[in-house]
Amino acid sequence: MTGTFFQGDSTLHFTPESVTSTKTTCQNGEASLFEVNIRYVGGLLSAYYLTGAEIFKQKVLELGEKLLPAFNTPTGIPRGVINLGSGTSWSWGWASAGSSILAEFGTLHLEFVHLSELSRNPLFTEKVMNIRKLLNKIEKPHGLYPNFLSPVSGNWVQHHVSIGGLGDSFYEYLIKSFLMSDKMDQEAQKMYYSAMEAIEANLVQKSPGGLTYVAEWRGGILDHKMGHLACFSGGMIGIGADDGPAEQKQHYLDLAAEITHTCHESYSRSATKLGPEAFRFDAGAEATATRLSDRYYILRPEVIESYMYMWRLTHDPKYREWGWEAVEALEKHCRVEAGFSGIRDVYASTVSHDNMQQSFFLSETLKYLYLLFSDDDLLPLDDWVFNTEAHPLPVIRKRCLQEHGNTQDDGQTNLE
């Protein structure tokens, strides 16, 4: 398959000559386990919880069953690609030594727990808990989680660590699993804060100009770049600030604000006031793309996502101001006759459109902008957790049932 594969909250970005083969692949039922889960399973779950329409519940449970064969590996770590018709699965051809990707097998937990809740079938939860069990058992270099893991041996394949592409949503789903469990999932809580300790000790850096960023780690050597995908981490660290060590709460809020500020700088330092795919902090550069291949913007949501969370947490008006800057830039540079398009170079004052509106622009970018300018009681964070494609899932309040000995007539968990 030609084209560039963007990981994390990913999309397949195809060249024209690849479109025919891509259509054939889709017709054959071959799909990314990760993408089907975050987009379709997450979307159908949200549609059911927001409308109560049984058709969405029926379809999401059918689809969830179709994903289970991907877990049929020696370790239970699922492979990345599955044929939804035959149930056969395999690893991405580009993945090192047939490995599975941390941000893919680590971004199933929220949806699979809800599949168990709706179906009363514990198998979905068992599958994702088995992933956790293996991750807790194996040694982690300096407490870090590398991005590539063998589904056969259960060992790390490369020591590349990133909270951007390949790693990002694994960390997001740790803290969100804790929050979605009504703060009962103490294993997720422990894993998240241990990972944060390791990230701070090894990856968080301060530039000469005072910008806080999260570098990548390649076998002990830092790569001083930060991808647009990694800009979700400001919001993640913000929503996790309350539930770590009490003396760390303000520190985490400050760190979240600093990272979000850095990501805003990557926007404000471009001609279009939109951010590049990746920006660097070396050779005198700060929060700017130094490679031609990193200068594009494909309507990504992560920076705006962090604005929304930081607004909800602090009500500092700058986050709405920054969000409005993004709205104006999108309208000026990305609006086209049929919708919105990505642009090839954020530093060019005359833009060149890529002629593509990514699906996450609707599900995430516009949704987070809408929420940024809405009242806090619209999908309140105490009651809802957003999956990595911004589909809202309700907090599962088992605590109420345990405290009051109360179950619904049909025996299902109270999700509201």
XYZ file of C-alpha atoms in Angstrom:
416
model
C 0.000 0.000 0.000
C 1.474 3.343 -1.006
C 0.959 6.597 0.812
C 1.852 7.628 4.333
C 0.386 5.957 7.374
C -0.196 8.330 10.266
C -0.341 6.525 13.594
C -1.976 7.277 16.915
C -5.210 9.050 16.055
C -4.342 7.911 12.585
C -5.581 7.955 9.069
C -4.480 6.411 5.822
C -3.288 9.216 3.549
C -3.335 7.763 0.051
C -1.701 8.749 -3.189
C -4.067 8.680 -6.180
C -2.635 5.473 -7.598
C -3.414 3.615 -4.371
C -7.131 4.333 -4.322
C -8.145 1.375 -6.496
C -6.285 -1.162 -4.386
C -7.643 0.450 -1.229
C -11.232 0.017 -2.403
C -10.506 -3.629 -3.151
C -9.053 -4.090 0.317
C -12.135 -2.604 1.960
C -14.404 -4.812 -0.138
C -12.443 -7.844 1.030
C -13.243 -6.937 4.628
C -9.691 -6.093 5.682
C -9.537 -3.350 8.275
C -7.432 -1.824 11.021
C -8.505 -3.188 14.407
C -7.617 0.155 15.976
C -9.497 2.283 13.452
C -12.611 0.113 13.478
C -12.633 0.248 17.255
C -12.164 3.977 17.808
C -14.311 5.137 14.870
C -17.055 2.552 14.407
C -17.333 0.785 17.757
C -16.851 4.088 19.596
C -19.263 5.887 17.292
C -21.982 3.249 17.561
C -21.631 3.107 21.348
C -22.046 6.880 21.555
C -25.007 6.799 19.188
C -26.688 4.212 21.408
C -26.020 6.036 24.685
C -27.117 9.397 23.288
C -30.284 8.178 21.538
C -31.264 4.888 23.177
C -31.970 3.430 19.716
C -31.616 -0.370 19.935
C -30.298 -0.658 16.374
C -27.026 0.960 17.455
C -26.643 -1.478 20.353
C -27.366 -4.432 18.088
C -24.866 -3.334 15.452
C -22.058 -2.462 17.862
C -22.297 -5.874 19.537
C -22.221 -7.586 16.139
C -19.143 -5.574 15.187
C -17.445 -6.208 18.522
C -17.777 -9.971 17.988
C -16.100 -9.580 14.583
C -12.999 -8.074 16.235
C -12.352 -10.862 18.748
C -10.353 -13.177 16.420
C -7.576 -10.546 16.256
C -6.706 -11.558 19.841
C -5.973 -15.174 18.856
C -2.213 -14.875 19.280
C 0.225 -16.691 21.611
C 0.197 -13.719 24.001
C -3.335 -12.402 23.504
C -1.862 -9.154 22.156
C -3.986 -8.531 19.042
C -2.527 -8.085 15.592
C -3.170 -4.787 13.840
C -5.147 -5.864 10.767
C -8.180 -8.150 10.635
C -10.361 -9.540 7.877
C -13.840 -8.991 9.250
C -15.244 -11.710 7.018
C -12.835 -14.572 7.671
C -11.495 -13.516 11.071
C -7.871 -13.918 10.004
C -5.495 -11.262 11.288
C -1.937 -10.164 10.678
C 0.501 -7.404 11.564
C 1.129 -4.298 9.501
C 3.791 -4.891 6.855
C 5.688 -1.787 7.947
C 5.702 -2.725 11.646
C 9.104 -3.882 12.848
C 9.434 -7.706 12.927
C 5.702 -8.347 12.777
C 5.055 -6.357 15.928
C 1.854 -4.855 17.262
C 1.684 -1.124 17.981
C 1.297 0.261 21.515
C -1.190 2.968 20.464
C -3.299 0.330 18.695
C -3.557 -2.572 21.155
C -3.502 -0.031 23.996
C -6.529 1.868 22.663
C -9.265 -0.728 23.050
C -10.073 -0.618 26.750
C -12.840 1.999 26.916
C -14.882 0.513 24.102
C -14.396 -3.136 25.107
C -15.473 -2.488 28.700
C -18.668 -0.937 27.346
C -19.172 -3.896 25.015
C -19.100 -6.151 28.086
C -21.520 -3.865 29.906
C -24.034 -3.933 27.058
C -23.697 -7.612 26.170
C -23.211 -8.919 29.730
C -20.369 -10.914 28.170
C -17.149 -10.549 30.204
C -15.023 -11.758 27.275
C -14.493 -8.263 25.868
C -13.168 -6.979 29.181
C -11.071 -10.114 29.666
C -9.338 -9.503 26.339
C -8.206 -5.992 27.249
C -7.356 -6.907 30.843
C -5.052 -9.605 29.488
C -3.168 -6.887 27.578
C -2.693 -4.992 30.843
C -1.536 -8.132 32.615
C 1.221 -8.694 30.064
C 2.308 -5.040 30.092
C 2.584 -5.087 33.870
C 4.650 -8.275 33.784
C 7.327 -7.335 31.258
C 10.286 -5.095 31.999
C 9.984 -1.487 30.857
C 13.174 0.450 30.047
C 13.404 3.296 32.577
C 9.711 2.744 33.250
C 8.861 3.680 29.638
C 6.595 1.801 27.224
C 8.208 1.276 23.790
C 5.957 1.476 20.746
C 6.507 -1.989 19.243
C 5.659 -5.304 20.947
C 5.736 -8.821 19.517
C 2.305 -10.521 19.724
C 4.149 -13.850 19.566
C 6.868 -13.490 22.217
C 5.395 -10.657 24.287
C 8.720 -8.815 24.180
C 9.483 -5.282 23.065
C 10.817 -5.169 19.517
C 12.368 -1.685 19.455
C 13.089 0.854 22.151
C 11.335 3.783 20.488
C 9.111 5.738 22.885
C 6.735 8.525 21.903
C 3.608 10.136 23.280
C 2.884 11.173 19.705
C 2.239 8.745 16.859
C 2.589 5.037 17.737
C 2.245 5.606 21.482
C -0.172 8.467 22.204
C -3.610 7.040 22.960
C -2.255 4.190 25.109
C -1.521 6.749 27.840
C -4.793 8.562 27.187
C -6.745 5.330 27.724
C -5.018 4.615 31.042
C -6.268 7.793 32.711
C -9.617 7.644 30.908
C -10.152 4.020 31.968
C -9.710 5.178 35.552
C -12.124 8.089 35.092
C -14.687 6.013 33.170
C -14.724 3.446 35.969
C -15.902 6.171 38.378
C -12.334 6.126 39.714
C -12.551 2.472 40.751
C -9.957 1.079 38.297
C -6.946 1.504 40.528
C -4.694 -0.565 38.273
C -5.214 1.932 35.430
C -4.581 4.788 37.870
C -1.291 3.252 39.029
C -0.122 2.506 35.484
C -0.908 6.033 34.317
C 0.918 7.876 37.091
C 3.918 5.522 36.881
C 4.083 6.190 33.146
C 3.836 9.932 33.786
C 6.754 9.741 36.213
C 8.872 8.017 33.589
C 7.809 10.463 30.854
C 8.705 13.439 33.021
C 12.035 11.950 34.025
C 13.087 10.978 30.503
C 11.119 12.882 27.844
C 9.870 16.264 29.125
C 12.281 19.020 28.133
C 12.543 22.814 28.335
C 13.803 24.726 25.299
C 16.305 27.620 25.576
C 13.339 29.906 24.871
C 11.397 28.464 27.803
C 8.970 26.184 25.944
C 8.096 22.860 27.564
C 7.864 19.940 25.144
C 7.849 16.146 25.133
C 10.702 14.668 23.098
C 10.854 11.184 21.603
C 13.220 8.526 22.935
C 15.148 6.143 20.700
C 17.120 3.622 22.714
C 18.251 6.251 25.184
C 18.861 9.041 22.664
C 16.420 11.955 22.624
C 14.929 13.212 19.377
C 13.914 16.806 20.100
C 10.729 16.865 18.084
C 7.074 16.893 18.980
C 4.325 15.776 16.642
C 0.934 17.442 16.339
C -0.507 14.139 17.594
C 1.414 14.602 20.864
C -0.397 17.889 21.527
C -3.340 15.963 22.987
C -1.135 15.466 26.058
C -1.846 18.906 27.499
C -5.489 17.960 27.925
C -4.646 14.455 29.126
C -2.286 15.667 31.834
C -4.871 18.263 32.829
C -7.725 15.803 33.362
C -5.354 13.553 35.295
C -4.142 16.276 37.657
C -6.731 15.644 40.385
C -6.107 11.976 41.048
C -2.362 11.632 41.462
C -0.417 12.473 44.619
C -2.059 15.493 46.272
C 1.177 17.468 46.290
C 1.495 16.965 42.512
C -1.895 18.390 41.498
C -0.728 21.938 40.798
C 2.427 20.629 39.165
C 0.400 18.562 36.701
C -1.931 21.480 35.943
C 1.107 23.690 35.313
C 2.716 21.049 33.088
C -0.546 20.667 31.128
C -0.713 24.445 30.625
C 2.928 24.635 29.544
C 2.572 21.896 26.931
C -0.662 23.427 25.625
C 1.127 26.790 25.387
C 3.937 25.187 23.375
C 1.436 23.650 20.973
C -0.258 27.042 20.576
C 3.158 28.490 19.744
C 3.501 25.954 16.920
C 0.350 27.530 15.465
C 1.153 31.180 16.149
C 4.635 30.918 14.576
C 3.262 29.929 11.160
C 1.999 32.213 8.406
C -1.435 30.573 8.440
C -1.740 30.364 12.262
C -2.221 26.602 11.867
C 0.275 24.098 13.174
C 2.569 21.716 11.261
C 2.471 17.929 11.468
C 5.645 17.982 13.574
C 7.869 20.690 15.022
C 11.375 20.635 16.386
C 13.574 22.080 19.109
C 17.093 21.836 17.700
C 19.550 23.756 15.512
C 18.062 27.002 16.790
C 14.483 26.040 15.915
C 11.712 26.220 18.489
C 8.178 24.956 17.878
C 8.630 25.127 14.101
C 8.888 22.483 11.394
C 12.401 22.352 9.950
C 11.705 19.624 7.388
C 9.576 20.130 4.290
C 7.840 16.816 4.948
C 6.501 18.104 8.304
C 4.974 21.393 7.150
C 1.457 20.188 6.285
C -1.772 20.429 8.306
C -4.529 17.863 7.730
C -7.246 19.382 9.969
C -5.948 17.601 13.049
C -7.774 18.128 16.385
C -5.183 17.570 19.123
C -4.258 21.184 19.869
C -7.908 22.260 19.990
C -8.669 19.206 22.129
C -6.223 20.451 24.747
C -7.727 23.962 24.573
C -11.147 22.473 25.344
C -9.962 20.457 28.333
C -7.874 23.319 29.726
C -10.849 25.681 29.400
C -13.084 23.244 31.266
C -10.465 22.812 34.002
C -9.354 26.440 34.476
C -11.817 28.763 32.678
C -8.806 30.834 31.648
C -10.173 32.940 28.731
C -6.971 32.524 26.713
C -8.039 29.014 25.732
C -11.193 30.324 24.074
C -9.148 33.098 22.456
C -6.722 30.531 21.060
C -9.629 28.398 19.889
C -11.143 31.367 18.054
C -7.782 32.018 16.375
C -7.967 28.453 15.069
C -11.557 28.970 13.849
C -10.506 32.071 11.916
C -7.490 30.279 10.425
C -9.595 27.296 9.380
C -12.155 29.586 7.758
C -9.500 31.617 5.967
C -7.154 28.886 4.767
C -9.017 25.548 4.821
C -12.573 26.398 3.800
C -13.278 25.269 0.239
C -16.439 24.994 -1.823
C -17.401 21.506 -0.658
C -16.169 21.668 2.952
C -12.699 21.989 4.462
C -9.342 20.842 3.131
C -5.939 20.232 4.625
C -3.064 22.416 3.443
C 0.403 21.383 2.289
C 2.481 24.114 3.946
C 1.391 26.094 7.003
C 4.285 28.532 6.483
C 3.205 29.578 2.964
C 1.038 32.679 2.828
C -0.584 31.382 -0.378
C -2.003 28.000 0.587
C -2.057 24.823 -1.455
C -4.936 22.517 -0.528
C -4.536 18.740 -0.326
C -8.182 18.346 -1.407
C -9.056 16.031 1.466
C -11.389 16.448 4.456
C -10.401 13.860 7.051
C -13.215 12.192 8.974
C -11.685 13.216 12.298
C -12.264 16.860 11.348
C -15.982 16.297 11.931
C -15.797 13.847 14.821
C -13.041 15.665 16.730
C -11.861 19.065 15.513
C -15.301 20.636 15.122
C -16.730 18.826 18.151
C -13.964 20.060 20.441
C -14.390 23.582 19.091
C -18.135 23.410 19.748
C -17.543 22.155 23.292
C -14.884 24.810 23.901
C -17.513 27.503 23.336
C -20.361 25.651 25.106
C -21.377 25.560 28.749
C -19.692 22.970 30.940
C -22.953 21.086 31.445
C -22.967 19.966 27.809
C -21.402 16.493 28.065
C -19.910 17.285 31.510
C -16.548 15.659 32.182
C -17.812 14.179 35.458
C -20.314 12.064 33.529
C -18.693 11.433 30.140
C -15.306 10.315 28.850
C -14.345 10.913 25.229
C -12.676 8.097 23.349
C -9.681 8.974 21.200
C -11.973 9.787 18.250
C -14.012 12.140 20.519
C -17.014 9.820 20.797
C -18.518 10.344 24.284
C -18.938 7.291 26.532
C -20.717 7.470 29.899
C -18.947 6.916 33.208
C -19.881 3.491 34.599
C -21.159 4.124 38.113
C -20.844 0.749 39.800
C -19.997 2.478 43.066
C -23.619 3.571 43.449
C -24.803 0.023 43.024
C -22.306 -1.312 45.542
C -23.113 1.318 48.146
C -26.884 1.027 47.874
C -27.219 -2.622 46.892
C -29.355 -1.400 44.014
C -29.551 -2.954 40.552
C -31.790 -2.164 37.670
C -34.596 -4.562 36.877
C -32.705 -6.023 33.932
C -29.541 -6.514 35.976
C -27.481 -4.079 33.938
C -25.007 -1.632 35.385
C -26.206 1.914 35.910
C -24.404 4.007 33.291
C -25.884 7.374 34.091
